[in-house]
PDB file of C-alpha atoms in Angstrom:
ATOM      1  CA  UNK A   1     124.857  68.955 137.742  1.00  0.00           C
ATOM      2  CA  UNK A   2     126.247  65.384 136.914  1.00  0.00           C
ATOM      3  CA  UNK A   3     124.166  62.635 136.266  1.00  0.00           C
ATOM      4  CA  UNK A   4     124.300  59.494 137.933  1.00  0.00           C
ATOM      5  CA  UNK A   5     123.159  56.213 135.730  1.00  0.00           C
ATOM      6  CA  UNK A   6     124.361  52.734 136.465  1.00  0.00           C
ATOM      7  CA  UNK A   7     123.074  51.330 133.285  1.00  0.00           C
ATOM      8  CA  UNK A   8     121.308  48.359 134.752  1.00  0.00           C
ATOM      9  CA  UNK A   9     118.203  48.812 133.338  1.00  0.00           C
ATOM     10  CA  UNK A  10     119.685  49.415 130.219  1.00  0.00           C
ATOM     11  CA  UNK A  11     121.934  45.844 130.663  1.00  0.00           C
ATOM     12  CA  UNK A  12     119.165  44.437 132.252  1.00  0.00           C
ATOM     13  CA  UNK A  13     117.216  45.236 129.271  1.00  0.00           C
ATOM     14  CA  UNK A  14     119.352  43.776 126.277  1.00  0.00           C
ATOM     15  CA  UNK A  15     120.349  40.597 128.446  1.00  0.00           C
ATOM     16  CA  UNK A  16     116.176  39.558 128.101  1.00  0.00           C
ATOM     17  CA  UNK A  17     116.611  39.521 124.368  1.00  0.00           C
ATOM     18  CA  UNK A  18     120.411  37.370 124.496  1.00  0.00           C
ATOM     19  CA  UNK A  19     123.334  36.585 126.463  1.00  0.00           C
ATOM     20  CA  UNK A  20     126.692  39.001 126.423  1.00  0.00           C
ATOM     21  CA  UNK A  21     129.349  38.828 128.208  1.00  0.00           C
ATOM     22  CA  UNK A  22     131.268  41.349 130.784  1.00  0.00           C
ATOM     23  CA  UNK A  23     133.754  42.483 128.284  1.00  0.00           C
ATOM     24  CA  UNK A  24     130.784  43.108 125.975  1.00  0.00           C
ATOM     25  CA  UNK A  25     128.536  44.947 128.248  1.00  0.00           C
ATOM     26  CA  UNK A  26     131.507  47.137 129.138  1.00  0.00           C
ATOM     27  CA  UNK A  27     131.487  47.892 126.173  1.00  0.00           C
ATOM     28  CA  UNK A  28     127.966  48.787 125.159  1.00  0.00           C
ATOM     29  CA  UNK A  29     128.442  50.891 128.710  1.00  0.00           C
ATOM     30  CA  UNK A  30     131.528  53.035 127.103  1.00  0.00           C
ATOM     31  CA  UNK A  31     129.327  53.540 123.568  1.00  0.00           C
ATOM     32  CA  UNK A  32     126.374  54.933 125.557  1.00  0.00           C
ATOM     33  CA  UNK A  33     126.023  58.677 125.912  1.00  0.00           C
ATOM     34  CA  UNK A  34     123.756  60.222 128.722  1.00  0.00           C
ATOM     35  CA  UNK A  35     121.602  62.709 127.869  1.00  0.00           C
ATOM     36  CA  UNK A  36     119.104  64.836 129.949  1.00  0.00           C
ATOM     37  CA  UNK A  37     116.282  65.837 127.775  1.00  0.00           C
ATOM     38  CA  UNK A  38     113.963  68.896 129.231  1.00  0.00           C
ATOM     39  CA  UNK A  39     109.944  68.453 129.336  1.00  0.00           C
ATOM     40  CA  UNK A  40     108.661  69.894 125.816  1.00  0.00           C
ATOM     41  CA  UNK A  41     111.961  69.057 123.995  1.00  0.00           C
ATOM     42  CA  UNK A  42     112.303  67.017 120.730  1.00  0.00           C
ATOM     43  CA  UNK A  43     114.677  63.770 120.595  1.00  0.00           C
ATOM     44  CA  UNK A  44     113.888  63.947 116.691  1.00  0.00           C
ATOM     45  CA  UNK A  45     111.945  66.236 114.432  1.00  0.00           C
ATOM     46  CA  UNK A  46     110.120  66.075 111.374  1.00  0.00           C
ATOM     47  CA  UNK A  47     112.076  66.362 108.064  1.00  0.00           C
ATOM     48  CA  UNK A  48     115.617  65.188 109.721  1.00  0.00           C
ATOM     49  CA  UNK A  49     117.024  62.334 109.616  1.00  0.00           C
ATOM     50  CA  UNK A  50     117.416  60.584 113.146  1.00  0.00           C
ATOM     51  CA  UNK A  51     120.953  59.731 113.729  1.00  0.00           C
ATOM     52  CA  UNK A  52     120.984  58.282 117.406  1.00  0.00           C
ATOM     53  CA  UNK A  53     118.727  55.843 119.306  1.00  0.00           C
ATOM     54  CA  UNK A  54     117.780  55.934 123.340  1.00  0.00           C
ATOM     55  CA  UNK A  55     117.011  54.217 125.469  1.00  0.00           C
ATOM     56  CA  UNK A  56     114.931  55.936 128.358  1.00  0.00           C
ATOM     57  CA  UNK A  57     115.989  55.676 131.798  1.00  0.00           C
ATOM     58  CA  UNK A  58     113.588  57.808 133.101  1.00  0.00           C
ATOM     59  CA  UNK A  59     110.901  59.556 131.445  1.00  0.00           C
ATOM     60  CA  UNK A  60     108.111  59.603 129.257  1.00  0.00           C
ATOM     61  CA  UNK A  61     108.005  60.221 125.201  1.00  0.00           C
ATOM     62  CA  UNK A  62     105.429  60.390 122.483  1.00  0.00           C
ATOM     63  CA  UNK A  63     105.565  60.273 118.902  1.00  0.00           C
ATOM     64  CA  UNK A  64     102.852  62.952 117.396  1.00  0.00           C
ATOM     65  CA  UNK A  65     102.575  64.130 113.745  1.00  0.00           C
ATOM     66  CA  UNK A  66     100.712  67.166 111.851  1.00  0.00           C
ATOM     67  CA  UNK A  67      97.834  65.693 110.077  1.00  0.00           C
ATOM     68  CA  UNK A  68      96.561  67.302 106.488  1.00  0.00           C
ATOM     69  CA  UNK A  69      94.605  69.992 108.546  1.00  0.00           C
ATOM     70  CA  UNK A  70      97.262  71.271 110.751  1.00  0.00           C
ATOM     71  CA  UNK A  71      95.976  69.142 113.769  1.00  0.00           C
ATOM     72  CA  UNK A  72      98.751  67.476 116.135  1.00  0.00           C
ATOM     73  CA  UNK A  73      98.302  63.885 116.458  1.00  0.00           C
ATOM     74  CA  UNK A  74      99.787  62.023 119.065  1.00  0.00           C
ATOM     75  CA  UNK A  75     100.371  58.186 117.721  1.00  0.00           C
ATOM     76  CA  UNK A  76     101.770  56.810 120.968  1.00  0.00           C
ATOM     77  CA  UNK A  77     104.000  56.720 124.217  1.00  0.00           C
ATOM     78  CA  UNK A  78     107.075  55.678 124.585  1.00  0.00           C
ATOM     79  CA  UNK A  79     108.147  55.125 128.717  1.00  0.00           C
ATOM     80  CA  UNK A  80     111.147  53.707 130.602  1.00  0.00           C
ATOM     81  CA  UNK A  81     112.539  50.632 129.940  1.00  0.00           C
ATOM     82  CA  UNK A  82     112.546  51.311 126.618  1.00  0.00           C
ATOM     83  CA  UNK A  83     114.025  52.299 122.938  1.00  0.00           C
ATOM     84  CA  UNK A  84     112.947  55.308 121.457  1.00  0.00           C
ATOM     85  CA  UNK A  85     113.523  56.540 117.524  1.00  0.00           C
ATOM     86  CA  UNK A  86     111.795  56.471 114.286  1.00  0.00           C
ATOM     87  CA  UNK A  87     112.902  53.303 113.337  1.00  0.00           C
ATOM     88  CA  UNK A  88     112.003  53.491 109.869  1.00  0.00           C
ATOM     89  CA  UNK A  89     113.226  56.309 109.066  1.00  0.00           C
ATOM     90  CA  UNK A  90     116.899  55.438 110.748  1.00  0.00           C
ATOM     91  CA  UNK A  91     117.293  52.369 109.297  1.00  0.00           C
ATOM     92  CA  UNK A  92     116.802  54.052 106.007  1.00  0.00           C
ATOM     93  CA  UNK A  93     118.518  57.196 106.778  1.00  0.00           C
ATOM     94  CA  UNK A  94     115.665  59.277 105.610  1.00  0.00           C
ATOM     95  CA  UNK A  95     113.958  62.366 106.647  1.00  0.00           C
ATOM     96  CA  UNK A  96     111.274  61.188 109.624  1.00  0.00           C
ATOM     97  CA  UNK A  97     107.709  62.045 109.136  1.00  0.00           C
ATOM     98  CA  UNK A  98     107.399  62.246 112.983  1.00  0.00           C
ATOM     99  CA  UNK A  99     108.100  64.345 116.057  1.00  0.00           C
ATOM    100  CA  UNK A 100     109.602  62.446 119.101  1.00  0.00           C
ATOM    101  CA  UNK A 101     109.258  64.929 122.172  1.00  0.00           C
ATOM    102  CA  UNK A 102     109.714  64.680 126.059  1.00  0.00           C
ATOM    103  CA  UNK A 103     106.420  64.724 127.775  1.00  0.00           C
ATOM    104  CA  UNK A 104     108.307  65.289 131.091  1.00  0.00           C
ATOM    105  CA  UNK A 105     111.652  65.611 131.706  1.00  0.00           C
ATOM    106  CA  UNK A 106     113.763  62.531 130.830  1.00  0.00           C
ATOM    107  CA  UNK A 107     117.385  60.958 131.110  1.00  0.00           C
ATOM    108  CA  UNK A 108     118.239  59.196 128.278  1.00  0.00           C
ATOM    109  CA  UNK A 109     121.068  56.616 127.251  1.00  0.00           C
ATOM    110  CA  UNK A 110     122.217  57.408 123.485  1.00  0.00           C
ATOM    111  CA  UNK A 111     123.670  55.734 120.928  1.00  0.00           C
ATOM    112  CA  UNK A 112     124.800  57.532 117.900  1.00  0.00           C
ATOM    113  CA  UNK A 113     124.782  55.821 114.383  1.00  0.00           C
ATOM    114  CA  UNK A 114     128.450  55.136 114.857  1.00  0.00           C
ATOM    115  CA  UNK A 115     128.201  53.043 118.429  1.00  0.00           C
ATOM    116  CA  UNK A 116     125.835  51.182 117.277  1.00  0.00           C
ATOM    117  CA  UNK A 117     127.841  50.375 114.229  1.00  0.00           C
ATOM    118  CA  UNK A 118     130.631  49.621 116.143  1.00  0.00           C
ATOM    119  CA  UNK A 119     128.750  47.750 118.384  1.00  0.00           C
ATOM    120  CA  UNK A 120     127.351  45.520 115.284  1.00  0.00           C
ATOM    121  CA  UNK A 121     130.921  45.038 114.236  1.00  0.00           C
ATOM    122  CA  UNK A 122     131.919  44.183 117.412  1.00  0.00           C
ATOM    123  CA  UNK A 123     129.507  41.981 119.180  1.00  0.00           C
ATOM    124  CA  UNK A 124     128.415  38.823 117.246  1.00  0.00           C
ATOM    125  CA  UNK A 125     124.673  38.568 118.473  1.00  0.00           C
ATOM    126  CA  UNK A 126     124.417  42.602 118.658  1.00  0.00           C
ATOM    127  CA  UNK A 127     122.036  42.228 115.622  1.00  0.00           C
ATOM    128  CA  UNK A 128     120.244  39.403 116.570  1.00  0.00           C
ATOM    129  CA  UNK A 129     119.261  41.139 120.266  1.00  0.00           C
ATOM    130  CA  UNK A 130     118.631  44.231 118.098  1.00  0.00           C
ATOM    131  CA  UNK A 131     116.014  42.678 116.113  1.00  0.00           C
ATOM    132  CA  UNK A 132     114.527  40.884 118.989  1.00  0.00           C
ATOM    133  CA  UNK A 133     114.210  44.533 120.327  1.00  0.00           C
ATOM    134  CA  UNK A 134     113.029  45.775 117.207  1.00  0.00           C
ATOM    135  CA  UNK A 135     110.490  43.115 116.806  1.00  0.00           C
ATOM    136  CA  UNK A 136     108.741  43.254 120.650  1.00  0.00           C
ATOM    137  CA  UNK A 137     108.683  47.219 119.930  1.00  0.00           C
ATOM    138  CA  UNK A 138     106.537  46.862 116.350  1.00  0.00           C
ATOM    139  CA  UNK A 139     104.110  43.930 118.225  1.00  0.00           C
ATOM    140  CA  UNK A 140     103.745  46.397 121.080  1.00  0.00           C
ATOM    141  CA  UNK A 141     103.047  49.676 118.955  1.00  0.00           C
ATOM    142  CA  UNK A 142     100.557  47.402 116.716  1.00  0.00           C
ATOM    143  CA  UNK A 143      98.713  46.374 120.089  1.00  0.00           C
ATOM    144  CA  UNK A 144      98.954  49.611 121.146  1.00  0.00           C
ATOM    145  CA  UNK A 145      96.988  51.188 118.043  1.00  0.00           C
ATOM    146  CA  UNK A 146      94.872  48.255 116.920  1.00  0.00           C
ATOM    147  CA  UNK A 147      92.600  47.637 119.005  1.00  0.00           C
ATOM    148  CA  UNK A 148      91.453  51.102 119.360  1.00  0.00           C
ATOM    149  CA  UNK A 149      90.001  51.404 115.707  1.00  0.00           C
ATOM    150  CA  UNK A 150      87.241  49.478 116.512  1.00  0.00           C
ATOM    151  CA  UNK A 151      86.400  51.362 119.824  1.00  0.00           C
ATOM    152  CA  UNK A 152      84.116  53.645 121.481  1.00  0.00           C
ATOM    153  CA  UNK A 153      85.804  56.847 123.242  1.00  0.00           C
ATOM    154  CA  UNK A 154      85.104  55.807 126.635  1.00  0.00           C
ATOM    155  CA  UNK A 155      86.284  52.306 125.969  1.00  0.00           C
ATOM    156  CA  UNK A 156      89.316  53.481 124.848  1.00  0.00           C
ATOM    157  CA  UNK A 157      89.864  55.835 127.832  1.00  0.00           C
ATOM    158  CA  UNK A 158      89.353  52.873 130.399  1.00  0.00           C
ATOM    159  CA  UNK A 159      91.489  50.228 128.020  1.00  0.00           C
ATOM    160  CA  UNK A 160      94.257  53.411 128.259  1.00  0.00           C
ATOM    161  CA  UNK A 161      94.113  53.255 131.989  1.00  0.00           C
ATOM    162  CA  UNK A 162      94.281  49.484 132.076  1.00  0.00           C
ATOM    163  CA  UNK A 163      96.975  49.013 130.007  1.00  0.00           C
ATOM    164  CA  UNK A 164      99.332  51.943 130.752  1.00  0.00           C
ATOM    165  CA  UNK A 165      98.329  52.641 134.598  1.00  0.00           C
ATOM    166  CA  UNK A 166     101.139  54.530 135.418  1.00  0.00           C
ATOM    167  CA  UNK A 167     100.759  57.000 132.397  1.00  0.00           C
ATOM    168  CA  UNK A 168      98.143  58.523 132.926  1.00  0.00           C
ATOM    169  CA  UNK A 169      98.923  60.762 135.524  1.00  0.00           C
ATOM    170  CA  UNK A 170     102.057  61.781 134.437  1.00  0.00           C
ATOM    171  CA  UNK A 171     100.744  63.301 130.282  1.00  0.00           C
ATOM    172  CA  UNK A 172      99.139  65.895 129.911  1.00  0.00           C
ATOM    173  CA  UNK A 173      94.965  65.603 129.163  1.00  0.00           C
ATOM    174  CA  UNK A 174      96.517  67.473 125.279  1.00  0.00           C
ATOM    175  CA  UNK A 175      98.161  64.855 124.372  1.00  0.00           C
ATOM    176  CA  UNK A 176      96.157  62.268 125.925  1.00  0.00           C
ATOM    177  CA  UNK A 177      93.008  63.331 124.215  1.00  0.00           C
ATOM    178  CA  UNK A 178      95.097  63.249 120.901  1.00  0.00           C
ATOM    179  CA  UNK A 179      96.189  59.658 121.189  1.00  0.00           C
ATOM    180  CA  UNK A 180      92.667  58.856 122.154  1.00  0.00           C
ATOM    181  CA  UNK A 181      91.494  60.439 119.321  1.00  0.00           C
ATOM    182  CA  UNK A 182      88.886  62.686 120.896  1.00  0.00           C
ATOM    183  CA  UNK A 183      88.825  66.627 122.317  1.00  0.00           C
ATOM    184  CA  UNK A 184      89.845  67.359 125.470  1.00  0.00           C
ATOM    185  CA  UNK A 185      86.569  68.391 125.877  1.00  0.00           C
ATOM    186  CA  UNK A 186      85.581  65.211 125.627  1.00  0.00           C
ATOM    187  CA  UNK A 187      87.695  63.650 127.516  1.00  0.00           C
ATOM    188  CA  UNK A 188      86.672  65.679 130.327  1.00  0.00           C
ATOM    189  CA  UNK A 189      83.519  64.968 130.231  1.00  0.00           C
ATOM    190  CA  UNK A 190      84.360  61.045 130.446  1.00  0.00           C
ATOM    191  CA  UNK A 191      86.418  61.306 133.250  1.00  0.00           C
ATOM    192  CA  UNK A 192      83.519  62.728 135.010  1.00  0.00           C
ATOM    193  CA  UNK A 193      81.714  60.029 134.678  1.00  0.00           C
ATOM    194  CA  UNK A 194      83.381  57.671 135.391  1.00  0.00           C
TER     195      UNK A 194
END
């Protein structure tokens, strides 16, 4: 089956954060892979070292860890519209301590280590739109986590729903609970009553 992606979110995207011209977003077009990524699937694993970036044109991620006890953790999502990769751990080409996986099925645009590269080489303000990027991404995952610490479960729940409306129906209660930071169980129980 081929897959059909214009690439204007993608272009619509990077022109928020700076201005590039048609040769230049040609470009970025011809260093972008498309990738179909099945429900369950990892973009990047635990112990590798990421070597490509997406951006998701359709689909939902999240980033989950094992904690000391064995226990899956889910830190956050990751939807459309957006770049997903350990960022840490690509910059410094290290093994990630994270697991990036599809939570339904997903069509990516990829860029390996080498576009981007290229890319940076190639277009002056690449770096300056890719910190802009980079930046928005760390203020949203610290608003994202924050504010939960503080919390109560059910607060949390209805501050999920709030915030990410049209997530909720499309994760499963799993990995829900686990970025909540509750059982399912529980969870359960406060949907109920609500």
């Amino acid at each position: 089956m081929t897959i059909f992606v214009t690439m204007d979110k993608l272009i619509n995207y990077l022109l928020e954060f700076g201005q590039l011209n048609q040769q230049q977003l040609d470009l970025i077009k011809r260093k972008a892979q498309v990738l179909e990524l099945k429900k369950g699937n990892y973009f990047s694993e635990a112990g590798k070292i990421p070597r490509q970036v997406a951006f998701i044109e359709e689909g939902i991620f999240r980033v989950c860890y094992y904690n000391s006890e064995g226990d899956e953790i889910t830190k956050y999502f990751v939807d459309e519209n957006n770049f997903v990769v350990d960022i840490y751990s690509f910059n410094q080409k290290i093994p990630s301590s994270e697991y990036v996986q599809a939570v339904t099925d997903c069509t990516l645009l990829v860029f390996s280590t080498e576009s981007l590269n290229d890319l940076s080489a190639t277009i002056i303000q690449w770096d300056s739109i890719i910190n802009k990027i980079t930046e928005k991404a760390l203020v949203d995952k610290v608003n994202k986590l924050s504010p939960m610490l503080a919390e109560d479960a059910t607060t949390r729940y209805l501050n999920f729903l709030e915030k990410f409306p049209n997530l909720a129906n499309r994760i499963p209660l799993s990995y829900l609970a686990s970025y909540l930071g509750i059982t399912q169980s529980s969870l359960s129980r406060i949907r109920k009553s609500i």
